[in-house]
mmCIF file of C-alpha atoms in Angstrom:
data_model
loop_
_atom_site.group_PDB
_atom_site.id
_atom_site.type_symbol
_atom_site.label_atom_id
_atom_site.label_comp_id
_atom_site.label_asym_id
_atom_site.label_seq_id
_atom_site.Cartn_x
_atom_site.Cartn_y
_atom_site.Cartn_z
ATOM 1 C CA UNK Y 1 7.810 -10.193 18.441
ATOM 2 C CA UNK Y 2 5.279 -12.080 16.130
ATOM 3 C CA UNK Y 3 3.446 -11.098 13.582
ATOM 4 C CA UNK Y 4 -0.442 -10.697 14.184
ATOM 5 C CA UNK Y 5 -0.782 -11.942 10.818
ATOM 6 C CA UNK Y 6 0.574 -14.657 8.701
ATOM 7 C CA UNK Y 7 3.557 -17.015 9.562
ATOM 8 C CA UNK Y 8 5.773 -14.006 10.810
ATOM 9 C CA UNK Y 9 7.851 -14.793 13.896
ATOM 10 C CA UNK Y 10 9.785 -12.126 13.655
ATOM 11 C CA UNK Y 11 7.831 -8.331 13.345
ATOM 12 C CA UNK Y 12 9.997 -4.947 14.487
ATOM 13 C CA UNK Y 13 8.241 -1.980 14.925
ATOM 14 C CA UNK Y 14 8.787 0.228 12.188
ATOM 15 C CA UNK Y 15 10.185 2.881 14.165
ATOM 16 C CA UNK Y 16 12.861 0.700 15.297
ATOM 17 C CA UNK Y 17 14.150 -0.273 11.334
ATOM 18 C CA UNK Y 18 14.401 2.601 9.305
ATOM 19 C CA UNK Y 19 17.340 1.533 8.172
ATOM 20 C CA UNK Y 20 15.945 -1.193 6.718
ATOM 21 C CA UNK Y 21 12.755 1.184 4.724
ATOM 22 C CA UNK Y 22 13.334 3.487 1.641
ATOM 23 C CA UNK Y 23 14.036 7.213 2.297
ATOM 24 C CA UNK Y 24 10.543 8.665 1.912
ATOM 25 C CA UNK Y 25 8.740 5.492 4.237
ATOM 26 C CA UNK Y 26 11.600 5.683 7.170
ATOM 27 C CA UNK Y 27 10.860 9.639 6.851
ATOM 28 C CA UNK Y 28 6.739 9.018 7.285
ATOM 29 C CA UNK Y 29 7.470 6.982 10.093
ATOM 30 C CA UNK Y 30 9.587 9.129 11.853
ATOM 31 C CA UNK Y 31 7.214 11.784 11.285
ATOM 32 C CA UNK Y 32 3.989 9.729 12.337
ATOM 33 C CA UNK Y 33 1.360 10.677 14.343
ATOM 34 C CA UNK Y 34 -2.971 10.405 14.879
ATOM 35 C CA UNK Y 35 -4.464 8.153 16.780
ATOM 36 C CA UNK Y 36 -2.739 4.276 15.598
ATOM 37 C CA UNK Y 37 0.792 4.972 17.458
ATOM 38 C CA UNK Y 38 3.935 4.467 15.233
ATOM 39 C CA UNK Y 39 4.675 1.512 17.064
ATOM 40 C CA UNK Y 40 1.843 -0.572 15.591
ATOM 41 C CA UNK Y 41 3.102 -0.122 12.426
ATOM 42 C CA UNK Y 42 5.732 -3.306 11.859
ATOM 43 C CA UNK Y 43 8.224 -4.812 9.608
ATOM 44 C CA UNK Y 44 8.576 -8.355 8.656
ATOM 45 C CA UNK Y 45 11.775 -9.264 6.720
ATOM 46 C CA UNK Y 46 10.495 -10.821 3.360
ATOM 47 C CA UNK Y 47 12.269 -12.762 -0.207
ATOM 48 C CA UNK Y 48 11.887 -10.096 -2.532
ATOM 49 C CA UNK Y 49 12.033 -12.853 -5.293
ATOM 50 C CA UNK Y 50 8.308 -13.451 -3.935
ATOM 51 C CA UNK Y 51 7.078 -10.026 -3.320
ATOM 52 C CA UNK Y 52 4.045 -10.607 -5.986
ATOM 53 C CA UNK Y 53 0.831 -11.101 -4.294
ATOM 54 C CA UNK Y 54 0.054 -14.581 -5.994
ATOM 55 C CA UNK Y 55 3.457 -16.424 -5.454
ATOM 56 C CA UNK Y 56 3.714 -14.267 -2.048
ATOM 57 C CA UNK Y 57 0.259 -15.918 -0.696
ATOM 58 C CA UNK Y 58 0.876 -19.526 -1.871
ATOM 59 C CA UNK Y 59 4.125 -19.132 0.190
ATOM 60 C CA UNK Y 60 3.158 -17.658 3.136
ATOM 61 C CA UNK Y 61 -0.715 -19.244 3.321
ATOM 62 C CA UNK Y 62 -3.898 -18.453 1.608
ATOM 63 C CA UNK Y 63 -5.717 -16.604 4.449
ATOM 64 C CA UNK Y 64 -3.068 -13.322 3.569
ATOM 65 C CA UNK Y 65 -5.066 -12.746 0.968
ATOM 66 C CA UNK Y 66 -8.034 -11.106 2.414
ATOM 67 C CA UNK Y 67 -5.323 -9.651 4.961
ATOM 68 C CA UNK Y 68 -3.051 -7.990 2.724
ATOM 69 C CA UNK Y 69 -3.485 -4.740 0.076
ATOM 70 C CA UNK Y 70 -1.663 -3.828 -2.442
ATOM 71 C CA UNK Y 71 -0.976 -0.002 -3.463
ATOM 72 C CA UNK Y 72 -0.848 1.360 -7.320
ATOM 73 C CA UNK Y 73 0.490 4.110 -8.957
ATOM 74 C CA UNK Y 74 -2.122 6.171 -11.399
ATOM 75 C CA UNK Y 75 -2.158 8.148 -13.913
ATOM 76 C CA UNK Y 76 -5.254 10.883 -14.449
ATOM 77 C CA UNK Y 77 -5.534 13.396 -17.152
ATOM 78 C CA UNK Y 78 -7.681 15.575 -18.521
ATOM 79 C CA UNK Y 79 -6.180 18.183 -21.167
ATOM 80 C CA UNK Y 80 -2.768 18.925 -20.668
ATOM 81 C CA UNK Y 81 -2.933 18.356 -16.700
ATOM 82 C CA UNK Y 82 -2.091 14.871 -15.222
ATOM 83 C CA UNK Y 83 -2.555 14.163 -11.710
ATOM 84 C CA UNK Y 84 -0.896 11.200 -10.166
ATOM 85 C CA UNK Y 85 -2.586 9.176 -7.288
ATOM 86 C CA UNK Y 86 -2.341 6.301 -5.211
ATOM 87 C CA UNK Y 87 -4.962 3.728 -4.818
ATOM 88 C CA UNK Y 88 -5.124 0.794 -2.043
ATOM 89 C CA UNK Y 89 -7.177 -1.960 -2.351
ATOM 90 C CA UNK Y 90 -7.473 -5.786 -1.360
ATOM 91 C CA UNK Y 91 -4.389 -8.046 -2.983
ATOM 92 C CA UNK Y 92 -7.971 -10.179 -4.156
ATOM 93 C CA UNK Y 93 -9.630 -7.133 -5.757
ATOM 94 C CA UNK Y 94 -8.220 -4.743 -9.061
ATOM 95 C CA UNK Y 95 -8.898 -1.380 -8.486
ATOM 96 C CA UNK Y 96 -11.593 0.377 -10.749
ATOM 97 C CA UNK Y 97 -9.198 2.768 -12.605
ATOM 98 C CA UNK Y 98 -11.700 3.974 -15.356
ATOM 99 C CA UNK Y 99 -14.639 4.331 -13.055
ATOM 100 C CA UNK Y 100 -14.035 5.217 -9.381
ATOM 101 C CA UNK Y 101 -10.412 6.845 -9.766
ATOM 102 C CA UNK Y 102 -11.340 8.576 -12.762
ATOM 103 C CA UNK Y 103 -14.400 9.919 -11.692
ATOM 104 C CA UNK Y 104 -12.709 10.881 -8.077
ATOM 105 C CA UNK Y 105 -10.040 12.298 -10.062
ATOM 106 C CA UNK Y 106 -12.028 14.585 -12.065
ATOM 107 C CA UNK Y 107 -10.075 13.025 -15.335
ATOM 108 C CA UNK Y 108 -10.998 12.348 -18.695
ATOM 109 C CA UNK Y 109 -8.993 9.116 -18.687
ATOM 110 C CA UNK Y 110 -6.964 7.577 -15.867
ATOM 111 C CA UNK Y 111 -4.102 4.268 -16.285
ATOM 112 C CA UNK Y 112 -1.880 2.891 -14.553
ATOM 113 C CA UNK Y 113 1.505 5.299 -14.433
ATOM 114 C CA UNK Y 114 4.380 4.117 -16.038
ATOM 115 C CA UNK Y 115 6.518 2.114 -13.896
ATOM 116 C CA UNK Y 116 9.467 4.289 -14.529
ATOM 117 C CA UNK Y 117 6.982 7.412 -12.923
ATOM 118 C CA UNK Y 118 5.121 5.276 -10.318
ATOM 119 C CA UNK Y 119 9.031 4.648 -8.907
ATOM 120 C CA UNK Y 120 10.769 7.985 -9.733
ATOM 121 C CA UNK Y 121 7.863 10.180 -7.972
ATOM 122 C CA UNK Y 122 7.575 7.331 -5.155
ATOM 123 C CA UNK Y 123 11.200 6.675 -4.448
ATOM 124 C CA UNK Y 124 9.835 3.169 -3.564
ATOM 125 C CA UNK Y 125 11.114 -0.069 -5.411
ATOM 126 C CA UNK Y 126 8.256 -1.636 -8.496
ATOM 127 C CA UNK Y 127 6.711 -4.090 -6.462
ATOM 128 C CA UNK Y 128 6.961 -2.443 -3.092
ATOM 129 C CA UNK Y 129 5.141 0.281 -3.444
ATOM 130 C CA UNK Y 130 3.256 1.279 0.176
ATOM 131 C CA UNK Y 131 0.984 4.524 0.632
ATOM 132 C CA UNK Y 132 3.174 5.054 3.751
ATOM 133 C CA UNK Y 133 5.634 7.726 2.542
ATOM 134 C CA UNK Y 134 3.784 8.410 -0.555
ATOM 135 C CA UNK Y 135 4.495 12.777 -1.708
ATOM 136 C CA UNK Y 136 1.833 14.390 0.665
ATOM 137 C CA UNK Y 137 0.229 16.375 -2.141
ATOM 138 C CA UNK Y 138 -0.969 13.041 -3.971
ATOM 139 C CA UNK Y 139 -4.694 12.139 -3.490
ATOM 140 C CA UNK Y 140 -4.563 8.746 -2.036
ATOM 141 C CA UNK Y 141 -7.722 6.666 -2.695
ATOM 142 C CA UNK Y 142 -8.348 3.588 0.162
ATOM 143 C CA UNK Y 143 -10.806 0.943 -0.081
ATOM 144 C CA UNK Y 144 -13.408 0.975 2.582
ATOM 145 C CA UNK Y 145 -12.678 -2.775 2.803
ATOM 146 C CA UNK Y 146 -8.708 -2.267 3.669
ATOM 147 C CA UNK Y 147 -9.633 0.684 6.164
ATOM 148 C CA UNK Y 148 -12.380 -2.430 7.899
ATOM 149 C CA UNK Y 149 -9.740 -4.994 7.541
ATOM 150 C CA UNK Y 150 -7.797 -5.415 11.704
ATOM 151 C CA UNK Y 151 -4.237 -6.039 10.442
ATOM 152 C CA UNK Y 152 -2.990 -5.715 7.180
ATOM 153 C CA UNK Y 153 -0.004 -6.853 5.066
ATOM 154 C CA UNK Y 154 1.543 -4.098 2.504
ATOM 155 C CA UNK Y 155 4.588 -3.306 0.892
ATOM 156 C CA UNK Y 156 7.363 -1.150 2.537
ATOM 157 C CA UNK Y 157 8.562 0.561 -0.178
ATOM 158 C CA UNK Y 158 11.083 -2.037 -1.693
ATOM 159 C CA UNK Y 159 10.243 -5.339 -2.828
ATOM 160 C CA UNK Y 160 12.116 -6.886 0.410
ATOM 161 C CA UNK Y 161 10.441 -7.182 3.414
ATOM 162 C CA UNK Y 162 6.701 -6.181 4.337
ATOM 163 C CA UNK Y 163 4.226 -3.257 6.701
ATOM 164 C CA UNK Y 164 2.264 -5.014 8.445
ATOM 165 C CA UNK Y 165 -0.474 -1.775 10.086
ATOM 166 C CA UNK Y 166 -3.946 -1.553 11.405
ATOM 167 C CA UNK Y 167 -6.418 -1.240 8.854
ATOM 168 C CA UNK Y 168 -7.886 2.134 10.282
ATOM 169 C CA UNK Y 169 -3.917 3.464 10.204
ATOM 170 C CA UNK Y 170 -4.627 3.730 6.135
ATOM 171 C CA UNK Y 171 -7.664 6.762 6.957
ATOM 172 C CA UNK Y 172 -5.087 9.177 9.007
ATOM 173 C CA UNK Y 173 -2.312 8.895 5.902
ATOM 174 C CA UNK Y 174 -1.770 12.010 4.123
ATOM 175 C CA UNK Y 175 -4.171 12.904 1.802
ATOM 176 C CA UNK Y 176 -6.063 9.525 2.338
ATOM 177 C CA UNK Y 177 -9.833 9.250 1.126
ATOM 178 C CA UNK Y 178 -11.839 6.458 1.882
ATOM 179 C CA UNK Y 179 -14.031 5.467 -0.939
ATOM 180 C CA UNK Y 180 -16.364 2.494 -0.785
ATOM 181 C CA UNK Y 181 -15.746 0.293 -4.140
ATOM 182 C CA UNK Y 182 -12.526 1.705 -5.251
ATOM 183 C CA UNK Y 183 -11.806 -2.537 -5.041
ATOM 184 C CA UNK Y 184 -13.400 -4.592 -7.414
ATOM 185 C CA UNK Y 185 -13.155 -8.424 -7.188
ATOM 186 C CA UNK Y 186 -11.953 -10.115 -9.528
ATOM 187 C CA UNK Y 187 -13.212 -12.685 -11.583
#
């Protein structure tokens, strides 16, 4: 089957390659349900030595970069207590850590998490990361923008291959907030 986005001739369902997604996405999947059917939710075999957005989009064409999202790993704290969370915004836009996540976090200060904790509590491979099997108790922040978007390009929880789901799929995740500027362009 072909993509509906990007230069993709070959797209599998997700439910039909598990075997081919990290432990904790091929379990969401499996477990999937609302109103976007599992089925919508495809895979698109990728070079993982151009998983970055920037070297990923002048490979694959410009126009996947409004189309695709990227998901990060945060840090918020506020005495002792640190809550992690995910955030997805646009691959064009950097997510507004110290105001929107912090504030929606209730933190005193929010970062990035430490790549050695954004991939030990994911499971997921650096550079792969996908809210799609993300632990169910996390707070997971969406863009408006990437809920609006029809088809969207995200990782699959290892820096080989790619998700390809419905924008609106991102609301009915676990834990999933909309928020409206969570994405801030950049430059």
């Amino acid at each position: 089957m072909r993509a509906p986005i990007g230069d993709f001739a070959d797209a599998t369902p997700a439910p039909d390659g598990l075997d081919l997604l990290t432990g904790p996405v091929a379990a969401a999947v499996r477990a999937w349900t609302g109103p976007v059917p599992a089925d919508q939710l495809l895979y698109v075999d990728t070079d993982p030595a151009i998983a970055d957005t920037t070297v990923f989009v002048a490979h694959h064409g410009p126009e996947l970069l409004d189309r695709s999202a990227n998901c990060v790993i945060v840090a918020g704290r506020r005495g002792d207590s640190t809550t992690l969370a995910a955030c997805v915004v646009k691959s064009a836009d950097r997510v507004d850590v110290n105001g929107v996540v912090r504030r929606h976090l209730g933190a005193r200060k929010a970062s990035f998490a430490p790549m050695d904790t954004a991939t030990g509590e994911t499971g997921m491979e650096y550079g792969g990361i996908t809210p799609v099997g993300l632990p169910a108790d996390w707070p997971l922040l969406v863009d408006a923008a990437v809920v609006d978007t029809e088809w969207v390009l995200i990782g699959s929880g290892r820096r080989r291959g790619k998700l390809i789901l419905p924008g609106k799929a991102f609301a009915q995740l676990p834990g999933a907030v909309v928020v409206e500027g969570l994405g801030v362009p950049v430059g």
